[in-house]
JSON list of C-alpha atoms in Angstrom, two decimals:
[
{"chain": "P", "resi": 1, "resn": "MET", "atom": "CA", "xyz": [6.38, 47.47, 45.45]},
{"chain": "P", "resi": 2, "resn": "VAL", "atom": "CA", "xyz": [9.92, 48.82, 46.55]},
{"chain": "P", "resi": 3, "resn": "LYS", "atom": "CA", "xyz": [10.10, 52.63, 46.03]},
{"chain": "P", "resi": 4, "resn": "ARG", "atom": "CA", "xyz": [13.82, 53.57, 45.08]},
{"chain": "P", "resi": 5, "resn": "LYS", "atom": "CA", "xyz": [15.72, 56.75, 43.41]},
{"chain": "P", "resi": 6, "resn": "ARG", "atom": "CA", "xyz": [16.08, 56.07, 39.81]},
{"chain": "P", "resi": 7, "resn": "ASN", "atom": "CA", "xyz": [19.14, 54.47, 39.10]},
{"chain": "P", "resi": 8, "resn": "SER", "atom": "CA", "xyz": [20.13, 53.63, 42.86]},
{"chain": "P", "resi": 9, "resn": "LEU", "atom": "CA", "xyz": [20.99, 49.77, 43.94]},
{"chain": "P", "resi": 10, "resn": "PRO", "atom": "CA", "xyz": [17.62, 47.93, 44.63]},
{"chain": "P", "resi": 11, "resn": "GLN", "atom": "CA", "xyz": [16.61, 48.01, 48.25]},
{"chain": "P", "resi": 12, "resn": "LEU", "atom": "CA", "xyz": [16.52, 44.17, 49.77]},
{"chain": "P", "resi": 13, "resn": "PRO", "atom": "CA", "xyz": [12.74, 43.19, 50.30]},
{"chain": "P", "resi": 14, "resn": "SER", "atom": "CA", "xyz": [11.39, 42.66, 53.75]},
{"chain": "P", "resi": 15, "resn": "LYS", "atom": "CA", "xyz": [11.35, 38.90, 54.94]},
{"chain": "P", "resi": 16, "resn": "THR", "atom": "CA", "xyz": [7.59, 38.66, 54.20]},
{"chain": "P", "resi": 17, "resn": "ASP", "atom": "CA", "xyz": [8.24, 40.27, 50.76]},
{"chain": "P", "resi": 18, "resn": "LEU", "atom": "CA", "xyz": [11.37, 37.79, 50.18]},
{"chain": "P", "resi": 19, "resn": "LYS", "atom": "CA", "xyz": [9.21, 34.92, 51.01]},
{"chain": "P", "resi": 20, "resn": "GLN", "atom": "CA", "xyz": [6.44, 36.00, 48.53]},
{"chain": "P", "resi": 21, "resn": "LEU", "atom": "CA", "xyz": [8.72, 37.04, 45.42]},
{"chain": "P", "resi": 22, "resn": "ILE", "atom": "CA", "xyz": [10.32, 33.45, 45.95]},
{"chain": "P", "resi": 23, "resn": "ARG", "atom": "CA", "xyz": [7.15, 31.73, 46.06]},
{"chain": "P", "resi": 24, "resn": "ASN", "atom": "CA", "xyz": [6.15, 33.26, 42.93]},
{"chain": "P", "resi": 25, "resn": "GLN", "atom": "CA", "xyz": [9.24, 32.33, 41.20]},
{"chain": "P", "resi": 26, "resn": "THR", "atom": "CA", "xyz": [8.95, 28.49, 42.55]},
{"chain": "P", "resi": 27, "resn": "ASP", "atom": "CA", "xyz": [5.41, 28.64, 41.19]},
{"chain": "P", "resi": 28, "resn": "VAL", "atom": "CA", "xyz": [6.98, 30.03, 37.56]},
{"chain": "P", "resi": 29, "resn": "SER", "atom": "CA", "xyz": [9.62, 27.45, 37.58]},
{"chain": "P", "resi": 30, "resn": "LEU", "atom": "CA", "xyz": [6.99, 24.50, 38.56]},
{"chain": "P", "resi": 31, "resn": "SER", "atom": "CA", "xyz": [4.72, 25.70, 35.65]},
{"chain": "P", "resi": 32, "resn": "PHE", "atom": "CA", "xyz": [7.41, 26.10, 33.27]},
{"chain": "P", "resi": 33, "resn": "ALA", "atom": "CA", "xyz": [8.66, 22.42, 34.33]},
{"chain": "P", "resi": 34, "resn": "LYS", "atom": "CA", "xyz": [5.60, 20.90, 33.85]},
{"chain": "P", "resi": 35, "resn": "GLN", "atom": "CA", "xyz": [4.81, 22.62, 30.21]},
{"chain": "P", "resi": 36, "resn": "VAL", "atom": "CA", "xyz": [8.26, 21.45, 29.27]},
{"chain": "P", "resi": 37, "resn": "SER", "atom": "CA", "xyz": [7.95, 17.83, 30.66]},
{"chain": "P", "resi": 38, "resn": "GLN", "atom": "CA", "xyz": [4.73, 17.61, 28.74]},
{"chain": "P", "resi": 39, "resn": "THR", "atom": "CA", "xyz": [6.12, 18.66, 25.35]},
{"chain": "P", "resi": 40, "resn": "GLU", "atom": "CA", "xyz": [9.53, 16.67, 25.56]},
{"chain": "P", "resi": 41, "resn": "SER", "atom": "CA", "xyz": [9.89, 12.78, 24.76]},
{"chain": "P", "resi": 42, "resn": "LYS", "atom": "CA", "xyz": [9.22, 10.46, 27.51]},
{"chain": "P", "resi": 43, "resn": "ASP", "atom": "CA", "xyz": [12.52, 8.64, 26.51]},
{"chain": "P", "resi": 44, "resn": "SER", "atom": "CA", "xyz": [14.66, 11.87, 27.04]},
{"chain": "P", "resi": 45, "resn": "ASN", "atom": "CA", "xyz": [16.27, 13.63, 29.82]},
{"chain": "P", "resi": 46, "resn": "LEU", "atom": "CA", "xyz": [15.96, 17.35, 30.67]},
{"chain": "P", "resi": 47, "resn": "VAL", "atom": "CA", "xyz": [17.92, 19.61, 32.94]},
{"chain": "P", "resi": 48, "resn": "PHE", "atom": "CA", "xyz": [17.10, 23.48, 33.18]},
{"chain": "P", "resi": 49, "resn": "SER", "atom": "CA", "xyz": [17.84, 26.02, 35.85]},
{"chain": "P", "resi": 50, "resn": "PRO", "atom": "CA", "xyz": [15.04, 28.04, 37.45]},
{"chain": "P", "resi": 51, "resn": "LEU", "atom": "CA", "xyz": [17.69, 30.39, 38.52]},
{"chain": "P", "resi": 52, "resn": "LEU", "atom": "CA", "xyz": [19.10, 31.11, 35.32]},
{"chain": "P", "resi": 53, "resn": "ILE", "atom": "CA", "xyz": [15.57, 31.20, 33.76]},
{"chain": "P", "resi": 54, "resn": "HIS", "atom": "CA", "xyz": [14.78, 34.20, 36.45]},
{"chain": "P", "resi": 55, "resn": "VAL", "atom": "CA", "xyz": [18.27, 35.65, 36.22]},
{"chain": "P", "resi": 56, "resn": "VAL", "atom": "CA", "xyz": [18.11, 35.88, 32.39]},
{"chain": "P", "resi": 57, "resn": "LEU", "atom": "CA", "xyz": [14.37, 36.99, 32.02]},
{"chain": "P", "resi": 58, "resn": "GLY", "atom": "CA", "xyz": [15.18, 39.68, 34.87]},
{"chain": "P", "resi": 59, "resn": "LEU", "atom": "CA", "xyz": [17.66, 41.18, 33.11]},
{"chain": "P", "resi": 60, "resn": "ILE", "atom": "CA", "xyz": [15.64, 40.96, 29.78]},
{"chain": "P", "resi": 61, "resn": "ALA", "atom": "CA", "xyz": [12.96, 43.10, 31.79]},
{"chain": "P", "resi": 62, "resn": "ALA", "atom": "CA", "xyz": [15.19, 45.68, 33.13]},
{"chain": "P", "resi": 63, "resn": "GLY", "atom": "CA", "xyz": [16.40, 46.25, 29.84]},
{"chain": "P", "resi": 64, "resn": "SER", "atom": "CA", "xyz": [12.81, 46.44, 28.01]},
{"chain": "P", "resi": 65, "resn": "LYS", "atom": "CA", "xyz": [9.93, 48.58, 28.36]},
{"chain": "P", "resi": 66, "resn": "GLY", "atom": "CA", "xyz": [6.14, 48.52, 27.24]},
{"chain": "P", "resi": 67, "resn": "PRO", "atom": "CA", "xyz": [4.75, 45.55, 25.83]},
{"chain": "P", "resi": 68, "resn": "THR", "atom": "CA", "xyz": [7.83, 43.23, 26.04]},
{"chain": "P", "resi": 69, "resn": "GLN", "atom": "CA", "xyz": [8.39, 44.33, 29.74]},
{"chain": "P", "resi": 70, "resn": "SER", "atom": "CA", "xyz": [4.87, 43.38, 30.74]},
{"chain": "P", "resi": 71, "resn": "GLN", "atom": "CA", "xyz": [5.00, 40.32, 29.09]},
{"chain": "P", "resi": 72, "resn": "VAL", "atom": "CA", "xyz": [8.03, 39.04, 30.84]},
{"chain": "P", "resi": 73, "resn": "LEU", "atom": "CA", "xyz": [7.05, 40.38, 34.05]},
{"chain": "P", "resi": 74, "resn": "SER", "atom": "CA", "xyz": [3.95, 38.58, 33.62]},
{"chain": "P", "resi": 75, "resn": "PHE", "atom": "CA", "xyz": [5.43, 35.47, 32.69]},
{"chain": "P", "resi": 76, "resn": "LEU", "atom": "CA", "xyz": [7.74, 35.87, 35.69]},
{"chain": "P", "resi": 77, "resn": "ASN", "atom": "CA", "xyz": [4.76, 36.75, 37.97]},
{"chain": "P", "resi": 78, "resn": "SER", "atom": "CA", "xyz": [6.36, 40.02, 39.19]},
{"chain": "P", "resi": 79, "resn": "LYS", "atom": "CA", "xyz": [4.81, 43.28, 39.57]},
{"chain": "P", "resi": 80, "resn": "SER", "atom": "CA", "xyz": [8.12, 45.29, 38.66]},
{"chain": "P", "resi": 81, "resn": "THR", "atom": "CA", "xyz": [11.71, 45.06, 37.77]},
{"chain": "P", "resi": 82, "resn": "ASP", "atom": "CA", "xyz": [12.28, 46.67, 41.02]},
{"chain": "P", "resi": 83, "resn": "ASP", "atom": "CA", "xyz": [10.90, 43.14, 42.65]},
{"chain": "P", "resi": 84, "resn": "LEU", "atom": "CA", "xyz": [12.93, 41.00, 40.25]},
{"chain": "P", "resi": 85, "resn": "ASN", "atom": "CA", "xyz": [16.01, 43.31, 41.00]},
{"chain": "P", "resi": 86, "resn": "SER", "atom": "CA", "xyz": [15.57, 42.89, 44.75]},
{"chain": "P", "resi": 87, "resn": "LEU", "atom": "CA", "xyz": [15.03, 39.11, 44.47]},
{"chain": "P", "resi": 88, "resn": "THR", "atom": "CA", "xyz": [17.80, 38.79, 42.19]},
{"chain": "P", "resi": 89, "resn": "SER", "atom": "CA", "xyz": [20.33, 40.98, 44.40]},
{"chain": "P", "resi": 90, "resn": "GLN", "atom": "CA", "xyz": [19.30, 39.01, 47.76]},
{"chain": "P", "resi": 91, "resn": "LEU", "atom": "CA", "xyz": [19.88, 35.45, 45.86]},
{"chain": "P", "resi": 92, "resn": "ALA", "atom": "CA", "xyz": [23.34, 36.43, 44.70]},
{"chain": "P", "resi": 93, "resn": "LEU", "atom": "CA", "xyz": [24.01, 37.17, 48.10]},
{"chain": "P", "resi": 94, "resn": "VAL", "atom": "CA", "xyz": [22.74, 33.95, 49.60]},
{"chain": "P", "resi": 95, "resn": "PHE", "atom": "CA", "xyz": [24.58, 31.67, 47.15]},
{"chain": "P", "resi": 96, "resn": "ALA", "atom": "CA", "xyz": [27.41, 33.65, 47.07]},
{"chain": "P", "resi": 97, "resn": "ASP", "atom": "CA", "xyz": [28.04, 32.96, 50.76]},
{"chain": "P", "resi": 98, "resn": "GLY", "atom": "CA", "xyz": [28.71, 29.29, 50.76]},
{"chain": "P", "resi": 99, "resn": "ARG", "atom": "CA", "xyz": [30.08, 28.96, 54.15]},
{"chain": "P", "resi": 100, "resn": "PRO", "atom": "CA", "xyz": [30.80, 25.37, 55.70]},
{"chain": "P", "resi": 101, "resn": "THR", "atom": "CA", "xyz": [27.84, 25.98, 58.26]},
{"chain": "P", "resi": 102, "resn": "GLY", "atom": "CA", "xyz": [25.12, 27.11, 55.95]},
{"chain": "P", "resi": 103, "resn": "GLY", "atom": "CA", "xyz": [23.90, 27.49, 52.54]},
{"chain": "P", "resi": 104, "resn": "PRO", "atom": "CA", "xyz": [25.18, 26.10, 49.02]},
{"chain": "P", "resi": 105, "resn": "LYS", "atom": "CA", "xyz": [27.70, 28.07, 47.06]},
{"chain": "P", "resi": 106, "resn": "LEU", "atom": "CA", "xyz": [26.36, 28.83, 43.43]},
{"chain": "P", "resi": 107, "resn": "SER", "atom": "CA", "xyz": [28.39, 30.39, 40.83]},
{"chain": "P", "resi": 108, "resn": "PHE", "atom": "CA", "xyz": [26.92, 31.83, 37.29]},
{"chain": "P", "resi": 109, "resn": "ALA", "atom": "CA", "xyz": [27.89, 34.55, 35.03]},
{"chain": "P", "resi": 110, "resn": "ASN", "atom": "CA", "xyz": [25.91, 36.45, 32.97]},
{"chain": "P", "resi": 111, "resn": "GLY", "atom": "CA", "xyz": [27.16, 38.39, 29.87]},
{"chain": "P", "resi": 112, "resn": "VAL", "atom": "CA", "xyz": [25.47, 40.66, 27.29]},
{"chain": "P", "resi": 113, "resn": "TRP", "atom": "CA", "xyz": [26.72, 41.15, 23.96]},
{"chain": "P", "resi": 114, "resn": "VAL", "atom": "CA", "xyz": [25.31, 44.04, 21.61]},
{"chain": "P", "resi": 115, "resn": "ASP", "atom": "CA", "xyz": [26.12, 44.99, 18.28]},
{"chain": "P", "resi": 116, "resn": "GLN", "atom": "CA", "xyz": [28.44, 48.10, 18.12]},
{"chain": "P", "resi": 117, "resn": "THR", "atom": "CA", "xyz": [25.90, 49.92, 16.39]},
{"chain": "P", "resi": 118, "resn": "LEU", "atom": "CA", "xyz": [23.43, 49.98, 19.14]},
{"chain": "P", "resi": 119, "resn": "SER", "atom": "CA", "xyz": [23.76, 52.11, 22.66]},
{"chain": "P", "resi": 120, "resn": "LEU", "atom": "CA", "xyz": [22.65, 50.98, 26.09]},
{"chain": "P", "resi": 121, "resn": "LYS", "atom": "CA", "xyz": [20.78, 53.30, 28.33]},
{"chain": "P", "resi": 122, "resn": "LEU", "atom": "CA", "xyz": [22.96, 54.20, 31.46]},
{"chain": "P", "resi": 123, "resn": "SER", "atom": "CA", "xyz": [20.30, 52.91, 34.09]},
{"chain": "P", "resi": 124, "resn": "PHE", "atom": "CA", "xyz": [20.08, 49.50, 32.09]},
{"chain": "P", "resi": 125, "resn": "LYS", "atom": "CA", "xyz": [23.93, 49.13, 32.17]},
{"chain": "P", "resi": 126, "resn": "LYS", "atom": "CA", "xyz": [24.02, 50.07, 36.01]},
{"chain": "P", "resi": 127, "resn": "VAL", "atom": "CA", "xyz": [21.33, 47.25, 36.93]},
{"chain": "P", "resi": 128, "resn": "ALA", "atom": "CA", "xyz": [23.23, 44.81, 34.46]},
{"chain": "P", "resi": 129, "resn": "ASP", "atom": "CA", "xyz": [26.63, 45.55, 36.26]},
{"chain": "P", "resi": 130, "resn": "THR", "atom": "CA", "xyz": [25.58, 45.95, 40.02]},
{"chain": "P", "resi": 131, "resn": "VAL", "atom": "CA", "xyz": [22.49, 43.58, 40.07]},
{"chain": "P", "resi": 132, "resn": "TYR", "atom": "CA", "xyz": [23.12, 40.88, 37.57]},
{"chain": "P", "resi": 133, "resn": "LYS", "atom": "CA", "xyz": [26.83, 41.11, 37.74]},
{"chain": "P", "resi": 134, "resn": "ALA", "atom": "CA", "xyz": [26.87, 41.03, 33.71]},
{"chain": "P", "resi": 135, "resn": "ALA", "atom": "CA", "xyz": [29.50, 41.62, 31.53]},
{"chain": "P", "resi": 136, "resn": "LEU", "atom": "CA", "xyz": [28.62, 44.12, 29.03]},
{"chain": "P", "resi": 137, "resn": "ASN", "atom": "CA", "xyz": [30.37, 43.89, 25.43]},
{"chain": "P", "resi": 138, "resn": "HIS", "atom": "CA", "xyz": [29.43, 45.81, 22.15]},
{"chain": "P", "resi": 139, "resn": "VAL", "atom": "CA", "xyz": [30.70, 43.89, 19.06]},
{"chain": "P", "resi": 140, "resn": "ASP", "atom": "CA", "xyz": [30.89, 43.72, 15.77]},
{"chain": "P", "resi": 141, "resn": "PHE", "atom": "CA", "xyz": [28.10, 40.95, 14.62]},
{"chain": "P", "resi": 142, "resn": "ARG", "atom": "CA", "xyz": [27.81, 41.95, 11.17]},
{"chain": "P", "resi": 143, "resn": "THR", "atom": "CA", "xyz": [31.52, 41.64, 9.98]},
{"chain": "P", "resi": 144, "resn": "LYS", "atom": "CA", "xyz": [33.22, 39.82, 12.75]},
{"chain": "P", "resi": 145, "resn": "ALA", "atom": "CA", "xyz": [30.67, 36.87, 13.78]},
{"chain": "P", "resi": 146, "resn": "VAL", "atom": "CA", "xyz": [33.39, 34.47, 13.96]},
{"chain": "P", "resi": 147, "resn": "GLU", "atom": "CA", "xyz": [35.48, 36.39, 16.34]},
{"chain": "P", "resi": 148, "resn": "VAL", "atom": "CA", "xyz": [32.26, 37.48, 18.37]},
{"chain": "P", "resi": 149, "resn": "THR", "atom": "CA", "xyz": [31.58, 33.53, 18.70]},
{"chain": "P", "resi": 150, "resn": "ASN", "atom": "CA", "xyz": [35.00, 32.87, 19.64]},
{"chain": "P", "resi": 151, "resn": "GLU", "atom": "CA", "xyz": [35.25, 35.65, 22.27]},
{"chain": "P", "resi": 152, "resn": "VAL", "atom": "CA", "xyz": [31.98, 34.66, 23.80]},
{"chain": "P", "resi": 153, "resn": "ASN", "atom": "CA", "xyz": [33.07, 30.88, 23.69]},
{"chain": "P", "resi": 154, "resn": "GLN", "atom": "CA", "xyz": [36.14, 32.01, 25.53]},
{"chain": "P", "resi": 155, "resn": "TRP", "atom": "CA", "xyz": [34.47, 34.05, 28.13]},
{"chain": "P", "resi": 156, "resn": "ALA", "atom": "CA", "xyz": [32.10, 31.26, 29.04]},
{"chain": "P", "resi": 157, "resn": "GLU", "atom": "CA", "xyz": [35.05, 28.81, 29.45]},
{"chain": "P", "resi": 158, "resn": "LYS", "atom": "CA", "xyz": [36.89, 31.20, 31.68]},
{"chain": "P", "resi": 159, "resn": "GLU", "atom": "CA", "xyz": [34.05, 31.98, 33.91]},
{"chain": "P", "resi": 160, "resn": "THR", "atom": "CA", "xyz": [32.56, 28.45, 34.19]},
{"chain": "P", "resi": 161, "resn": "MET", "atom": "CA", "xyz": [35.96, 27.13, 35.13]},
{"chain": "P", "resi": 162, "resn": "GLY", "atom": "CA", "xyz": [36.15, 25.03, 31.70]},
{"chain": "P", "resi": 163, "resn": "LEU", "atom": "CA", "xyz": [32.70, 23.70, 32.01]},
{"chain": "P", "resi": 164, "resn": "SER", "atom": "CA", "xyz": [31.33, 25.05, 29.01]},
{"chain": "P", "resi": 165, "resn": "LYS", "atom": "CA", "xyz": [34.03, 25.18, 26.01]},
{"chain": "P", "resi": 166, "resn": "LYS", "atom": "CA", "xyz": [31.55, 25.45, 23.14]},
{"chain": "P", "resi": 167, "resn": "PHE", "atom": "CA", "xyz": [28.79, 27.68, 24.07]},
{"chain": "P", "resi": 168, "resn": "PHE", "atom": "CA", "xyz": [28.13, 28.89, 20.52]},
{"chain": "P", "resi": 169, "resn": "LEU", "atom": "CA", "xyz": [29.06, 26.81, 17.31]},
{"chain": "P", "resi": 170, "resn": "PRO", "atom": "CA", "xyz": [30.96, 29.06, 14.66]},
{"chain": "P", "resi": 171, "resn": "VAL", "atom": "CA", "xyz": [28.79, 30.80, 12.18]},
{"chain": "P", "resi": 172, "resn": "GLN", "atom": "CA", "xyz": [29.79, 32.62, 8.94]},
{"chain": "P", "resi": 173, "resn": "SER", "atom": "CA", "xyz": [26.94, 35.23, 9.36]},
{"chain": "P", "resi": 174, "resn": "MET", "atom": "CA", "xyz": [24.80, 36.15, 12.64]},
{"chain": "P", "resi": 175, "resn": "ILE", "atom": "CA", "xyz": [22.97, 39.26, 10.87]}
]
C-alpha cells in the first residue's frame, strides 16, 4: 500500500506495483465484460469502457466510507483508495500524452453534481479535482431539475466536443 500524507496528491506506484494494479483492473474488466455479455441478447451490440468504469467507481470509492467503500474496492480488486488514485493519476498522464511517437491520446471528462443542501468533504474535493479532474457542482435538484439536466447536457456537450449532446433526458423532478 502507498503511504501518503492526508490530503496530499497520490504517489505514483513503482513499475512493479503499477503492473499489478493494471493486471487487477484488467481482470475486473474481463470479468465485467463476461458477465454483461452473458446477460445481453445475442442479437445486440454492446460497447463499454473499462477505463470509465474504473474512474467512476474510483471516484465513488474516494467519496465513500465503510461498507460502501469496501464493496467498491472489492469489486475493483483494489486494496485501497490510495491504489486507485495512484493508478488513475498514472493513466491520466499516459493517455494525455498522445505524442506522435507513442501512446494513444484519450480524452475524458468527469463531473459531480451534488444537491446544494449537501456538503462535500475537503479531502474528497481535493481528490476529485487533482486525481480525477472532476468538475464539482452544487445544484438545486429539488426545484430546478430541468435546469440542472440542461446544465449537465451542456457541460457534457462542451467537454466531449459535441459528441454527447443529450447525456440526460429532461425530467420534471429528480427527487
